[in-house]
XYZ file of C-alpha atoms in Angstrom:
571
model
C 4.227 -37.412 -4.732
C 0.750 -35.447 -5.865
C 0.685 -33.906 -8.897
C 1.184 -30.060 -8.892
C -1.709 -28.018 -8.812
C -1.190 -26.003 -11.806
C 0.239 -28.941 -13.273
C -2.776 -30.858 -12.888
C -4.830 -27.729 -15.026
C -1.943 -27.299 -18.292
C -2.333 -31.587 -18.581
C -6.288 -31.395 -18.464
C -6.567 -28.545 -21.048
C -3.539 -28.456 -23.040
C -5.279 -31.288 -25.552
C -8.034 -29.055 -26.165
C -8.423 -28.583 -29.628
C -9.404 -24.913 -29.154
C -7.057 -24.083 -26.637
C -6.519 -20.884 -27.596
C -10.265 -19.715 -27.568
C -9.632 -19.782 -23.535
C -8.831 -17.492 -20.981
C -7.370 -18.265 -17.617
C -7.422 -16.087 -15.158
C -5.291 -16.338 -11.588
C -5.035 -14.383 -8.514
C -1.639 -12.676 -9.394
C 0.742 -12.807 -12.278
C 3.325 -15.098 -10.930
C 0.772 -18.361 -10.991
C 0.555 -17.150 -14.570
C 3.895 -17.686 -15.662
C 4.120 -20.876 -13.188
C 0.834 -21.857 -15.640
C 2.441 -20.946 -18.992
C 5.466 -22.947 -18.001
C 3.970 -26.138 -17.099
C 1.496 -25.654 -20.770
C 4.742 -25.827 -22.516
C 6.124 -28.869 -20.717
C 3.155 -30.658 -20.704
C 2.456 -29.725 -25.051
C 3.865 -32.704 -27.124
C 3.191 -30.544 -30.169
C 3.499 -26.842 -31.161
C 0.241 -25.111 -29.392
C -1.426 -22.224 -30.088
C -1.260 -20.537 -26.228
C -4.495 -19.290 -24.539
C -4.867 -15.817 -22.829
C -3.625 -15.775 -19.296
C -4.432 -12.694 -17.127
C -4.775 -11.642 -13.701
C -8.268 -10.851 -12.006
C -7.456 -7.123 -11.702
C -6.675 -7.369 -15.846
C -9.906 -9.287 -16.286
C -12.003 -6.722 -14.232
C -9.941 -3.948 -16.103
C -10.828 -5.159 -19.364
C -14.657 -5.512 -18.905
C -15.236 -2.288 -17.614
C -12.829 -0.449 -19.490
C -12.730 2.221 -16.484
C -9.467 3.688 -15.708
C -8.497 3.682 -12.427
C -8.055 6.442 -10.406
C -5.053 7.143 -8.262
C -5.208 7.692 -4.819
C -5.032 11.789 -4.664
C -7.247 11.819 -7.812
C -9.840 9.687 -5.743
C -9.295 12.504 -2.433
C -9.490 15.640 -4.696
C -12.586 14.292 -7.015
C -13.727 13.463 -3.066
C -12.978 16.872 -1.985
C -14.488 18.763 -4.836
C -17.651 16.513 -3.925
C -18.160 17.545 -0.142
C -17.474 21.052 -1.482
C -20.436 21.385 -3.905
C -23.003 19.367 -1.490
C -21.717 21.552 1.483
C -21.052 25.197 -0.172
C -21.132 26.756 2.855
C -18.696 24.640 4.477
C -15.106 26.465 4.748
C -12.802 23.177 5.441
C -9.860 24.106 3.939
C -8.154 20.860 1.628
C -5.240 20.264 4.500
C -8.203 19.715 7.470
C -9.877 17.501 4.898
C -7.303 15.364 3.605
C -6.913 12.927 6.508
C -10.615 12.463 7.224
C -11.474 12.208 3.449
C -8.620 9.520 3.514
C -10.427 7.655 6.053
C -14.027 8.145 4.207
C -12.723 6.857 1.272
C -11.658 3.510 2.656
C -15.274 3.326 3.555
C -16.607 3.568 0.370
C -14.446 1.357 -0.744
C -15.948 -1.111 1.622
C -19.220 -0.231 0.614
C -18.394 -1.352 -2.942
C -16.474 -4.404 -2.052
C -19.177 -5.697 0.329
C -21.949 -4.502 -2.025
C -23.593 -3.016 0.782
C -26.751 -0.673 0.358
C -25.090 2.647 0.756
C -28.091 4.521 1.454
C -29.345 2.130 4.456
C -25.414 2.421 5.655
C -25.103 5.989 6.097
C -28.080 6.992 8.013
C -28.537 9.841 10.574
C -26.984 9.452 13.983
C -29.877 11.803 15.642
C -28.691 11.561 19.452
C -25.838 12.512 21.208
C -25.785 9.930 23.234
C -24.626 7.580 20.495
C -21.297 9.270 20.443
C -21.075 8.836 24.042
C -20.654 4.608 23.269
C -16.550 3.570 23.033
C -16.554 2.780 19.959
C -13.698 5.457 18.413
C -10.528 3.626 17.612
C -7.173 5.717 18.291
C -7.207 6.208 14.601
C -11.123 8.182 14.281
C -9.645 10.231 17.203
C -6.418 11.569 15.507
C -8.175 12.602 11.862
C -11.152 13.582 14.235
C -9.107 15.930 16.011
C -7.024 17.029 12.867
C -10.392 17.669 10.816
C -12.180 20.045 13.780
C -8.521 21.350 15.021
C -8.738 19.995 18.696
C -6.031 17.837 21.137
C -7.252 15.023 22.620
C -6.683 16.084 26.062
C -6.485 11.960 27.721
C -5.898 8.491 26.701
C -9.743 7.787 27.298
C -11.682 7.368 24.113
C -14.736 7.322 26.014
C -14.104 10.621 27.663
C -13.206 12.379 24.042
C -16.052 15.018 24.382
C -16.178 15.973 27.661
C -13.382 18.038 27.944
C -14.417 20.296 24.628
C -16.230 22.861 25.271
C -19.246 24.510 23.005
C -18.023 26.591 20.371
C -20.069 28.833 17.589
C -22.656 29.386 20.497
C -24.608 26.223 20.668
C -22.764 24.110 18.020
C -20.486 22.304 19.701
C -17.303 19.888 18.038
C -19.671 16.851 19.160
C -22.764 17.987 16.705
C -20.295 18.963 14.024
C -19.069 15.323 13.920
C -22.667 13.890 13.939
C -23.239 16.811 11.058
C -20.738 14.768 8.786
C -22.673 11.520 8.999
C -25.491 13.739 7.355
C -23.913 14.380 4.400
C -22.296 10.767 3.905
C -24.342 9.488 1.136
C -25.100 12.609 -0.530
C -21.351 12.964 -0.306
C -20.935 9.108 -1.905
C -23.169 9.825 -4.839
C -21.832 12.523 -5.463
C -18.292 11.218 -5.324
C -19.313 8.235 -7.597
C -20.959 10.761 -10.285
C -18.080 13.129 -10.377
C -15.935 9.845 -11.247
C -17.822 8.729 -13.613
C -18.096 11.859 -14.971
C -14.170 12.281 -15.530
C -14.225 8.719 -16.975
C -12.325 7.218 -13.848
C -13.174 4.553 -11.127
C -11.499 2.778 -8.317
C -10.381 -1.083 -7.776
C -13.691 -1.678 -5.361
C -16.141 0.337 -7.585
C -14.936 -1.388 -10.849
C -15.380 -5.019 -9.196
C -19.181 -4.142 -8.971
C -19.710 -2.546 -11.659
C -17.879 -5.487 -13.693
C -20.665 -7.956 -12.154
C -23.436 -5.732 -13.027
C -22.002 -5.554 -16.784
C -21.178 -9.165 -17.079
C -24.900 -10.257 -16.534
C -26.181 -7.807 -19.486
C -23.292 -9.232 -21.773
C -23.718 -11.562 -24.203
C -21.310 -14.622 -24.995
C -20.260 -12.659 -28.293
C -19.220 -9.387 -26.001
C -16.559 -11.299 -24.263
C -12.721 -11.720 -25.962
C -12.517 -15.777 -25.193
C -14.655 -17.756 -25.317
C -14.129 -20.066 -22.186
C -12.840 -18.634 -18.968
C -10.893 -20.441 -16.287
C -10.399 -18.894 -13.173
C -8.422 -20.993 -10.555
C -6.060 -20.778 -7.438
C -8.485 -18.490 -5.604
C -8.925 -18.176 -1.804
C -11.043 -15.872 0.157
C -13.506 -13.789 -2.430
C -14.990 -10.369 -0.898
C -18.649 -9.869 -1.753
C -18.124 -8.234 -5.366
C -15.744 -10.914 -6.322
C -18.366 -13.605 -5.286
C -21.076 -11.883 -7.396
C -18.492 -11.776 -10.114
C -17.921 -15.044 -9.820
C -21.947 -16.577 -10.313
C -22.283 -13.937 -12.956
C -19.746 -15.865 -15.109
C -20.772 -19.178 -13.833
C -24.443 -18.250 -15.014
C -23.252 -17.637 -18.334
C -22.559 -21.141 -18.509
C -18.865 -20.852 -20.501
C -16.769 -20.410 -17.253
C -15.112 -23.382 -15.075
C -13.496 -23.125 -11.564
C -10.756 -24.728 -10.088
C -9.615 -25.096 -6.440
C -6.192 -25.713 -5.141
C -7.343 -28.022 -2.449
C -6.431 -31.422 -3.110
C -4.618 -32.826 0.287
C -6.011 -34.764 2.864
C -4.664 -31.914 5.245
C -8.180 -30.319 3.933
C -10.530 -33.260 4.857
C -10.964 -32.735 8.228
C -13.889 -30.093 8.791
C -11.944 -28.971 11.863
C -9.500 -27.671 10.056
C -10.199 -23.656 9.593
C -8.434 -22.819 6.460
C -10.972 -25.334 4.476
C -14.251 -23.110 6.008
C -14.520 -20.781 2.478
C -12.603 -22.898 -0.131
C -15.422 -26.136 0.565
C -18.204 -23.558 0.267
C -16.902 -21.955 -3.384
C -16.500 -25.465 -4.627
C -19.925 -26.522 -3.776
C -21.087 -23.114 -5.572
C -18.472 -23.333 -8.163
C -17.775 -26.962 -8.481
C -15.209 -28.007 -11.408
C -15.976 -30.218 -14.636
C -12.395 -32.260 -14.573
C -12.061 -33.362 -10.883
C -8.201 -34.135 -9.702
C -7.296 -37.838 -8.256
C -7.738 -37.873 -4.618
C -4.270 -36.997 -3.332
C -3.383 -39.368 -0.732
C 0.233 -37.617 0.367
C -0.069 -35.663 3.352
C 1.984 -32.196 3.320
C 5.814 -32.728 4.045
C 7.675 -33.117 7.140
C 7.760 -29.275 8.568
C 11.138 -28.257 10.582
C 10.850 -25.272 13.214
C 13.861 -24.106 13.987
C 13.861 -21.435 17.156
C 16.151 -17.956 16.136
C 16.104 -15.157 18.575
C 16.370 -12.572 16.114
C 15.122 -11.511 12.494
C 18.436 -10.672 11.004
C 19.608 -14.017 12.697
C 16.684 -15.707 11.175
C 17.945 -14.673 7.847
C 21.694 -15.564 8.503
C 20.354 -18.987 8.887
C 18.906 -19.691 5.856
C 21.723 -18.580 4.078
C 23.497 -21.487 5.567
C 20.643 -23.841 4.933
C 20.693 -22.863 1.621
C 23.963 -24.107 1.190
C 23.862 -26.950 2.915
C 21.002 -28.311 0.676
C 23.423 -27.758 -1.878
C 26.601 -29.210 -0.228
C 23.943 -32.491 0.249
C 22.382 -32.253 -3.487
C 19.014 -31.521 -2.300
C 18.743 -28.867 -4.175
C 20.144 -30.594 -7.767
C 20.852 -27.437 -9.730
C 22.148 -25.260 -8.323
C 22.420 -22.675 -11.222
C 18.598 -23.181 -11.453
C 16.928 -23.956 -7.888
C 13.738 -22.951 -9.149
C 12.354 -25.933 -6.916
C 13.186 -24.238 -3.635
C 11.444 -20.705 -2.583
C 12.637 -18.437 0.616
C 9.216 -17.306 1.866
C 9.234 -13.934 3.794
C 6.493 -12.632 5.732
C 8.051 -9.565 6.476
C 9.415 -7.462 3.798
C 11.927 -5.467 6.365
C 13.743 -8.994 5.718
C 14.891 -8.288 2.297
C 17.481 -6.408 2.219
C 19.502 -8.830 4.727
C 18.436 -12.071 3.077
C 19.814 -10.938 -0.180
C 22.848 -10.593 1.527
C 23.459 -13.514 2.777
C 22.646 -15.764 -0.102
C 26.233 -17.132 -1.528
C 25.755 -15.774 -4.847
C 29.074 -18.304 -5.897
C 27.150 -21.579 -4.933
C 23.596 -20.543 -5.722
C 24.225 -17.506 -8.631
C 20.794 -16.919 -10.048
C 18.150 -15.875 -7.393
C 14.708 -14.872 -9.131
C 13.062 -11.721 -6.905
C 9.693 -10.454 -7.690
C 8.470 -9.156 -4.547
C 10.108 -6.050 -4.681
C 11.650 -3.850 -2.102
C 9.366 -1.723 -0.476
C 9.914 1.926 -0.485
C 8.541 2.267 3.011
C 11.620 1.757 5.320
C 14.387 3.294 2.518
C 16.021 6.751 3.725
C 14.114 8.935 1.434
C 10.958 7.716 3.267
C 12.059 7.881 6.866
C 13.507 11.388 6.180
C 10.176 12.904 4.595
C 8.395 11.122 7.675
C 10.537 13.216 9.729
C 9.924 16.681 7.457
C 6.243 16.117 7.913
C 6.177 15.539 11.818
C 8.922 18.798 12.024
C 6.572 20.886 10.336
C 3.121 19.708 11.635
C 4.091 20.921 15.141
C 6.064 24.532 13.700
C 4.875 27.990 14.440
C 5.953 30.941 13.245
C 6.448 34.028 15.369
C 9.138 36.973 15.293
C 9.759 36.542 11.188
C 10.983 32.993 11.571
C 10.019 29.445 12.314
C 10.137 28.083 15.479
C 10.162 23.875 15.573
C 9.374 21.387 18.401
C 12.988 20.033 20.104
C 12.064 16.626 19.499
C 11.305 17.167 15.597
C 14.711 19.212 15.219
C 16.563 15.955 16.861
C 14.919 13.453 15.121
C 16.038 15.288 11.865
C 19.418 15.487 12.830
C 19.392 12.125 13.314
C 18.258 10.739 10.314
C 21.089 9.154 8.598
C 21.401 11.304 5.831
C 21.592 14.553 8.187
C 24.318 12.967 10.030
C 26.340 12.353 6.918
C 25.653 15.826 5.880
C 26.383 18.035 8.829
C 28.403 15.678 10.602
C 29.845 17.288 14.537
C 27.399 20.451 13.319
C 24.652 18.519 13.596
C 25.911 16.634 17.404
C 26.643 20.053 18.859
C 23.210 21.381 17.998
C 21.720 18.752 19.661
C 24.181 18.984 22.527
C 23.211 22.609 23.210
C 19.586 22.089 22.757
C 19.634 19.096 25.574
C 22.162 21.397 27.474
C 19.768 24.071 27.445
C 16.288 22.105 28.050
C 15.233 24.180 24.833
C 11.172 23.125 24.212
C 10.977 25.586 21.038
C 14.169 26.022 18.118
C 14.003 29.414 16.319
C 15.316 28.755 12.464
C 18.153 31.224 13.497
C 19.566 28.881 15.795
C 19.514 26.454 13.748
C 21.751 28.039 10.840
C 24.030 29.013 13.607
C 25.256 25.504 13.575
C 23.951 24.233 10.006
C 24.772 27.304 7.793
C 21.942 29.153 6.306
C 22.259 26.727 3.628
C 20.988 24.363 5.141
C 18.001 22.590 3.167
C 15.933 20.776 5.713
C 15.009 23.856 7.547
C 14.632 26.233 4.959
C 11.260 27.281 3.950
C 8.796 30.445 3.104
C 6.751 31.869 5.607
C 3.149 31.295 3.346
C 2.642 27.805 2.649
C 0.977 27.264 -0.734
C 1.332 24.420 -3.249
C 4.470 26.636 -4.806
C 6.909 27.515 -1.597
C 6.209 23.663 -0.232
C 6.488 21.701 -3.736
C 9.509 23.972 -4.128
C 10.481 22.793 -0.196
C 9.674 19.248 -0.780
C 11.899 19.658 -3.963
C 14.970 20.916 -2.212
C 14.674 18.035 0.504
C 14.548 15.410 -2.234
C 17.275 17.234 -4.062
C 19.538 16.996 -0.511
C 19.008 13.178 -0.162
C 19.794 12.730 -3.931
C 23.081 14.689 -2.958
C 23.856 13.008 0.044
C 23.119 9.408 -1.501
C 25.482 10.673 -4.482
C 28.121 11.503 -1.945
C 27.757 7.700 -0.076
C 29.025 6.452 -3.201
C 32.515 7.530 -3.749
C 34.860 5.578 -1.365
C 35.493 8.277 1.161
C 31.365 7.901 1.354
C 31.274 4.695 2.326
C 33.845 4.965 4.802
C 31.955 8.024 6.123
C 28.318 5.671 6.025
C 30.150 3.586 8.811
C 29.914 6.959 11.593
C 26.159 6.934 10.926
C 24.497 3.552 10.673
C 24.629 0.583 12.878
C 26.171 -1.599 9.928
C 26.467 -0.034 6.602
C 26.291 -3.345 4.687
C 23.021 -4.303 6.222
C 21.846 -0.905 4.631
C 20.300 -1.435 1.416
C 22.615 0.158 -1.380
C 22.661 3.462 -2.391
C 21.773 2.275 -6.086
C 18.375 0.810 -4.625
C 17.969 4.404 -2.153
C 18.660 6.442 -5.360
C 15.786 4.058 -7.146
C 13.536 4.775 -4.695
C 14.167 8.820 -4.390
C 13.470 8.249 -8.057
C 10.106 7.170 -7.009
C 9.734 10.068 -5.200
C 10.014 12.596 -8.194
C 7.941 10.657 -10.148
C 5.132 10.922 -7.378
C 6.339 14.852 -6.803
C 5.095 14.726 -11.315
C 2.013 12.915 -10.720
C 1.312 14.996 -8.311
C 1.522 18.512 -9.757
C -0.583 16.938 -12.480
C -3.618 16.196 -10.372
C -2.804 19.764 -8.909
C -3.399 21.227 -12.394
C -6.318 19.087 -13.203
C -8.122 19.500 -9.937
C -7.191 22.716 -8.396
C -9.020 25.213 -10.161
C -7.684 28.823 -8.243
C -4.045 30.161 -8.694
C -1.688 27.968 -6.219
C -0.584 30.574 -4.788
C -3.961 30.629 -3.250
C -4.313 27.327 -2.364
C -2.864 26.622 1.357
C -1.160 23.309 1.567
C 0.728 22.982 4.451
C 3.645 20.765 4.436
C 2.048 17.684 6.629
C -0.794 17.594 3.581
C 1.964 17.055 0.740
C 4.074 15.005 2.578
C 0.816 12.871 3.003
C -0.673 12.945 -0.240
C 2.857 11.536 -1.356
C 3.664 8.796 0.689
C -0.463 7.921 -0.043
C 0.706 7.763 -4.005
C 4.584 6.187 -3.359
C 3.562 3.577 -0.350
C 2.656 0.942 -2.605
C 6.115 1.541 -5.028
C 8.389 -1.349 -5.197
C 11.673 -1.270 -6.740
C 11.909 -4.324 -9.075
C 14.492 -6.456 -9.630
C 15.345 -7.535 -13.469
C 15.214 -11.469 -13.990
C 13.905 -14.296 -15.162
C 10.886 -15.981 -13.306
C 11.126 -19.576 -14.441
C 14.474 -19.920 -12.585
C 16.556 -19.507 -9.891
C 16.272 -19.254 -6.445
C 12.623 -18.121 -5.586
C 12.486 -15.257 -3.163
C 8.973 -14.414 -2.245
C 6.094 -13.039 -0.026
C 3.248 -15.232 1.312
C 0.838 -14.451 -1.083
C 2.708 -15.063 -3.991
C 2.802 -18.937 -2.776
C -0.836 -19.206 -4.279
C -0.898 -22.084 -6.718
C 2.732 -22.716 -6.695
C 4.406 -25.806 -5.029
């Protein structure tokens, strides 16, 4: 059998004298640990460890930039397009989803190390918006941003229907106005971050290059650096990359060893044999003459089937003594491409025949209750209208809020006769007073102010968050669970109510963050600042989207369960 990969690197370096003058970096903290592991196993003596980081750390620590959150990025952003374009009344809630959109640009710009000045150049004839080249996605925040419908599915046809507005300036020179003020509105952007001291992930990967070729060796904390188990570099990473190898103290190391790789008709070898011509390695591995095991495909119609089976596989490696330890199968990994899976593999793991199970992917916020119920606030209350001193809401919004789970638990047969009478009645538009007819006026969902500010909607968003918290609290008390089986298809395929409270947690920890940019960027009384509810339900799910819930254990044993990217380096 080969040797290990990151086996291979803790035998080649852990007799180095000065072992602990290096610094290895990987592509994500799990290799890390893997590495640290095999160091100790492979140490006949006591050893003074070396530094072992992550890329993101490394970058971190040479340019000493904090990064910026998300909103931070779209309000710094905002504040930008405000002062080159004084004149320009976009209010923050029609700027929000474009400026969303602009900022992945520049973050491409960074990350590519593209000339931003030859990128964003005029667009001086019409007829160049006239091509087919806006996605579904450019048509939405276009149509949000200049407060127009898309009137057909043709994205060809988007400006013929809209009509000349302002006299002569019509929607179609507005748009071609923004690409005018693109790179004034980038440089500006970049100065007003580093202004406040703050940069993002893609602007701190080329600024780390461009500091790393002015450093000297005496500037860095170690004095070797090994970076290994990397795949597919962007631009700035690449850059990064010969800086250090120019300084002539760095090494490189490839996990590539297989004759799978030899053939040059095999795709997945196209960047790794490039990087190691460019970044070759000073201790070369023994040719590896094993090809990869024996791979079984096994056909399953379904993806909660497709987890049902593995927890029977699972146990049959263990009935057969495949797996030897079973109190410790830190040699066999479940690999999930999808994280929807989770919830249901967990659950059907026998915990008495394999007890420890080692999770470190998380659970994603994005499919939990709180999450699908604030999706369902913000589409209620991007297509409300207020008219005879109430709110009025779209039929299919009001149903798809009673619903939800957590409404159903809470009203209960309120909640099916309301949407009995509104089908009954082929109602298009719900006045708020029919609403509490059957809900009570106590109702929390459907309660809110007439002027939407940052203070009535936090305090909205607040009382929704505070519902689900009750609700969740409710679920679980015994008559709760009982009452969970009336209003999801199978209540222990639901992920448990400790895990949904976790993740409302989340939630009021993004609500904090964000009334702290609100205080730091928002410069008028917030009573004056219009934020409609779609905008705050956006700029949270932009800061919670990438929350996890994490799962306390030890990651040199047990069970592996993982995502496909946390496979790099380990076999």
């Amino acid at each position: 059998m080969a040797e290990p990969f990151l086996r291979f690197l803790a035998r080649t370096f852990v007799t180095k004298a000065d072992l602990a003058d290096y610094c290895f970096v990987f592509p994500n903290r799990r290799s890390g640990k893997f590495f640290e592991k095999e160091l100790a196993d492979a140490a006949s003596t006591s050893i003074l460890m070396p530094e072992i980081t992550t890329i993101t750390n490394f970058i971190s620590d040479i340019t000493g930039g904090i990064e910026a959150n998300r909103i931070e990025s779209l309000f710094t952003l905002y504040n930008a397009y405000c002062e080159i374009a004084p004149d320009n009344n976009t209010s923050f809630d029609k700027f929000a989803h474009w400026g969303d959109v602009i900022l992945n640009d520049f973050g491409d710009v960074e990350r590519y190390m593209v000339d931003a000045k030859e990128l964003f150049v005029n667009i001086s004839e019409l007829k160049a918006i006239k091509a087919n080249y806006l996605n579904d996605e450019v048509i939405e925040v276009l149509s949000h941003f200049f407060n127009i419908r898309k009137e057909n599915n043709s994205n060809e046809n988007f400006w013929q229907h809209i009509s000349a507005v302002d006299g002569e300036v019509s929607i179609q020179r507005k748009f071609i106005s923004i690409w005018d003020t693109l790179y004034p509105l980038y440089e500006k952007y970049c100065q007003k971050l580093q202004k406040s001291g703050l940069t993002t992930g893609a602007l701190s990967l080329r600024a780390a290059e461009q500091k790393v070729r002015k450093m000297d060796i005496t500037d860095f904390n170690s004095k070797h650096y090994v970076f290994a188990g990397f795949n597919v570099l962007s631009t700035a990473e690449h850059k990064l990359f010969e800086a250090m190898r120019d300084k002539g103290f760095s090494d490189f190391y490839w996990d590539y060893n297989s004759p799978a790789f030899a053939s040059k008709q095999n795709r997945a070898t196209k960047f790794i044999s490039q990087y190691i011509k460019e970044f070759p390695s000073i201790y070369q591995e023994e040719k590896n003459p094993t090809m990869p095991p024996n791979v079984n495909i096994i056909g399953v119609p379904s993806n909660y089937g497709q987890t049902k089976y593995v927890g029977k596989l699972i146990n049959q490696l263990v009935d057969n003594h495949i797996i030897a330890d079973a109190n410790n199968a830190i040699d066999t990994a479940i690999v999930m491409p999808d994280e929807q899976l989770f919830t249901s593999m967990l659950k059907s793991i026998d915990t008495s025949k394999v007890p420890n199970v080692n999770v470190t992917m998380g659970v994603s916020i994005r499919n939990s209750s709180i999450a699908t119920l604030m999706a369902a606030v913000s589409r209620l209350h991007y297509q409300a209208s207020y008219s005879n001193d109430e709110w009025t809401y779209f039929h299919a919004d009001v149903k798809d809020i009673l619903m939800h789970p957590l409404a159903r638990f809470a009203f209960g047969n309120n909640a099916r006769e309301l949407i009995e009478y509104i089908t009954n009645e082929n109602l298009y538009q719900i006045p708020y007073s029919t609403i509490c007819k059957y809900l009570g006026s106590d109702n929390k969902l459907f309660d809110i102010d007439q002027k939407l500010n940052i203070v009535t909607v936090e305090k909205y968003i607040t009382q929704v968050i505070e519902f689900a918290r009750h609700i969740l609290t409710l679920q679980e008390s015994t008559f709760g669970r009982k009452a969970l089986k009336e209003v999801v298809d199978d209540p222990d395929e639901a992920p448990g109510t400790s895990v949904e409270i976790a993740f409302l947690n989340k939630y009021c920890d993004a609500m904090a963050e964000l009334d702290e940019v609100f205080k730091q960027y928002v410069k008028i009384n917030y009573a004056d600042f219009n934020l409609d509810v779609n905008t705050f339900c956006f700029l949270l799910e932009r800061l919670v989207n990438q929350a996890k819930i994490a799962f306390e254990g030890e990651p040199l044993g047990g069970l592996q369960v993982m995502g496909v990217l946390e496979t790099r380096c380990l076999n």
